[in-house]
Amino acid sequence: LRIPFWYAVSDNRAANIFSTRAMPFLGDAGRRTVLSFKLVDQFGLPIPNANVQFTPRDAIESATPATDALGIGAATILNLNT
């Protein structure tokens, strides 16, 4: 019995970032907005434990300090007054 498999390992170099929400990086002024993204390498594999920093810090209610095992990070943004 032979079972084909593919073993892939990330190179841990960020090559692309994209939104994981239906409305990518959009929000109404004055309302709380969640930004959620996935970080992947050149092969499309997730980048786990990548440091994440959002600015301006006074507008961030909560944020993940690093991406999770699936390469996902998120932040809740307050008072988008523009």
Coordinates of N, CA and C in Angstrom, one line a residue:
L1 N 0.8 -1.2 0.0 CA 0.0 0.0 0.0 C 0.9 1.2 0.0
R2 N 0.7 2.1 -0.9 CA 1.4 3.4 -1.0 C 0.5 4.5 -0.9
I3 N 0.8 5.4 0.0 CA 0.0 6.6 0.2 C 0.8 7.8 -0.1
P4 N 0.5 8.6 -1.1 CA 1.3 9.8 -1.5 C 1.0 10.9 -0.4
F5 N 2.0 11.6 -0.1 CA 1.8 12.8 0.8 C 2.8 13.9 0.4
W6 N 2.5 15.0 0.9 CA 3.3 16.2 0.6 C 3.6 16.9 1.9
Y7 N 4.9 17.0 2.3 CA 5.3 17.6 3.5 C 5.9 18.9 3.2
A8 N 5.2 20.0 3.6 CA 5.7 21.4 3.3 C 6.1 22.1 4.6
V9 N 7.2 22.8 4.5 CA 7.6 23.6 5.7 C 7.8 25.1 5.2
S10 N 7.3 26.0 6.0 CA 7.4 27.4 5.7 C 8.8 27.9 5.8
D11 N 9.2 28.8 4.9 CA 10.6 29.4 5.0 C 10.6 30.6 6.0
N12 N 9.4 30.9 6.6 CA 9.2 32.0 7.6 C 9.6 33.3 7.1
R13 N 9.5 33.6 5.9 CA 9.8 34.9 5.3 C 8.4 35.4 4.7
A14 N 7.9 36.4 5.2 CA 6.6 36.9 4.8 C 6.7 37.4 3.3
A15 N 5.8 36.9 2.5 CA 5.7 37.3 1.1 C 4.4 37.9 0.8
N16 N 3.3 37.7 1.6 CA 2.0 38.2 1.3 C 1.2 38.3 2.6
I17 N 0.3 39.3 2.6 CA -0.6 39.5 3.7 C -2.0 39.7 3.1
F18 N -3.0 39.1 3.6 CA -4.4 39.4 3.1 C -5.4 39.3 4.2
S19 N -6.5 40.0 4.0 CA -7.6 40.0 5.0 C -8.3 38.7 5.1
T20 N -8.7 38.4 6.3 CA -9.5 37.1 6.5 C -10.9 37.4 6.7
R21 N -11.3 38.7 6.5 CA -12.7 39.1 6.7 C -13.3 39.5 5.4
A22 N -14.7 39.4 5.4 CA -15.4 39.7 4.1 C -15.2 41.2 3.7
M23 N -15.1 42.1 4.6 CA -14.9 43.5 4.3 C -13.4 43.9 4.7
P24 N -12.5 43.7 3.8 CA -11.1 43.8 4.1 C -10.7 45.2 4.5
F25 N -10.3 45.4 5.8 CA -9.7 46.6 6.3 C -10.6 47.9 6.1
L26 N -11.9 47.7 6.2 CA -12.8 48.8 6.1 C -13.6 48.9 7.4
G27 N -13.9 50.2 7.7 CA -14.7 50.4 8.9 C -15.4 51.8 8.9
D28 N -16.4 52.0 9.7 CA -17.1 53.2 9.8 C -16.4 54.1 10.8
A29 N -16.4 55.4 10.5 CA -15.8 56.4 11.5 C -16.5 56.3 12.8
G30 N -15.8 56.3 13.9 CA -16.4 56.3 15.2 C -16.9 55.0 15.7
R31 N -16.7 53.9 15.0 CA -17.1 52.6 15.4 C -15.9 51.7 15.6
R32 N -16.1 50.7 16.4 CA -15.0 49.7 16.7 C -15.0 48.8 15.4
T33 N -13.7 48.5 15.0 CA -13.5 47.7 13.8 C -12.5 46.6 14.1
V34 N -12.7 45.4 13.6 CA -11.7 44.3 13.8 C -11.0 44.1 12.5
L35 N -9.6 44.2 12.6 CA -8.8 43.9 11.5 C -8.2 42.5 11.7
S36 N -8.4 41.7 10.7 CA -7.8 40.3 10.8 C -7.2 40.0 9.5
F37 N -6.0 39.4 9.6 CA -5.2 39.1 8.4 C -4.5 37.8 8.5
K38 N -4.0 37.3 7.4 CA -3.2 36.1 7.4 C -1.9 36.4 6.7
L39 N -0.8 36.0 7.3 CA 0.5 36.2 6.8 C 1.1 34.9 6.2
V40 N 1.5 34.9 4.9 CA 2.0 33.7 4.3 C 3.4 33.9 3.6
D41 N 4.1 32.8 3.4 CA 5.4 32.9 2.7 C 5.2 32.7 1.2
Q42 N 6.2 32.6 0.5 CA 6.2 32.6 -1.0 C 5.5 31.4 -1.5
F43 N 5.3 30.3 -0.7 CA 4.6 29.1 -1.1 C 3.2 29.1 -0.7
G44 N 2.7 30.2 0.0 CA 1.3 30.2 0.5 C 1.1 29.5 1.8
L45 N 2.2 29.2 2.5 CA 2.2 28.5 3.8 C 2.1 29.6 4.9
P46 N 1.4 29.4 6.0 CA 1.3 30.4 7.1 C 2.6 30.6 7.8
I47 N 2.8 31.8 8.2 CA 4.0 32.2 9.0 C 3.5 32.3 10.5
P48 N 3.9 31.3 11.3 CA 3.5 31.3 12.7 C 4.5 32.1 13.5
N49 N 4.0 32.7 14.6 CA 4.8 33.4 15.6 C 5.5 34.6 15.0
A50 N 5.0 35.3 14.0 CA 5.6 36.5 13.5 C 5.1 37.7 14.4
N51 N 6.0 38.5 14.8 CA 5.7 39.7 15.6 C 4.7 40.6 14.9
V52 N 3.7 41.1 15.6 CA 2.7 42.0 15.0 C 2.7 43.3 15.8
Q53 N 2.7 44.4 15.1 CA 2.6 45.7 15.8 C 1.6 46.6 15.0
F54 N 0.7 47.2 15.7 CA -0.3 48.1 15.1 C -0.1 49.5 15.6
T55 N -0.2 50.5 14.8 CA -0.1 51.9 15.2 C -1.2 52.7 14.5
P56 N -1.7 53.8 15.1 CA -1.2 54.4 16.4 C -1.7 53.5 17.6
R57 N -0.9 53.4 18.6 CA -1.2 52.5 19.7 C -2.4 53.0 20.5
D58 N -2.7 54.3 20.6 CA -3.8 54.8 21.4 C -5.2 54.4 20.7
A59 N -5.2 54.0 19.5 CA -6.4 53.6 18.8 C -6.7 52.1 18.8
I60 N -5.8 51.4 19.5 CA -5.9 49.9 19.5 C -6.5 49.5 20.9
E61 N -7.6 48.8 20.8 CA -8.2 48.3 22.0 C -7.5 47.0 22.5
S62 N -7.4 46.1 21.5 CA -6.7 44.8 21.8 C -6.0 44.3 20.5
A63 N -4.9 43.6 20.6 CA -4.3 43.1 19.4 C -3.5 41.8 19.8
T64 N -3.3 41.0 18.8 CA -2.4 39.8 19.0 C -1.0 40.3 18.9
P65 N -0.1 39.8 19.9 CA 1.3 40.2 19.8 C 2.1 39.5 18.7
A66 N 1.5 38.3 18.2 CA 2.2 37.6 17.2 C 1.1 36.8 16.4
T67 N 1.4 36.3 15.2 CA 0.5 35.5 14.5 C 0.4 34.1 15.2
D68 N -0.8 33.5 15.0 CA -0.9 32.1 15.6 C -0.4 31.1 14.7
A69 N -0.6 29.8 15.0 CA -0.1 28.7 14.2 C -0.5 28.7 12.8
L70 N -1.7 29.3 12.5 CA -2.2 29.4 11.1 C -1.8 30.7 10.4
G71 N -0.9 31.5 11.0 CA -0.4 32.8 10.5 C -1.4 33.9 10.6
I72 N -2.4 33.8 11.5 CA -3.4 34.8 11.6 C -3.2 35.7 12.8
G73 N -3.3 37.0 12.5 CA -3.2 38.1 13.5 C -4.4 39.0 13.5
A74 N -4.7 39.7 14.6 CA -5.9 40.5 14.6 C -5.7 41.7 15.6
A75 N -6.5 42.7 15.4 CA -6.6 43.8 16.3 C -8.0 44.4 16.3
T76 N -8.4 45.0 17.4 CA -9.6 45.7 17.5 C -9.3 47.2 17.5
I77 N -9.7 48.0 16.6 CA -9.4 49.4 16.5 C -10.6 50.2 17.0
L78 N -10.3 51.3 17.8 CA -11.3 52.1 18.3 C -11.3 53.5 17.6
N79 N -12.5 54.1 17.6 CA -12.6 55.5 17.2 C -11.9 55.9 15.9
L80 N -12.3 55.3 14.8 CA -11.7 55.7 13.5 C -12.3 57.0 13.1
N81 N -11.9 58.1 13.7 CA -12.4 59.4 13.4 C -11.6 60.1 12.3
T82 N -12.1 60.1 11.1 CA -11.4 60.7 10.0 C -12.3 61.7 9.2

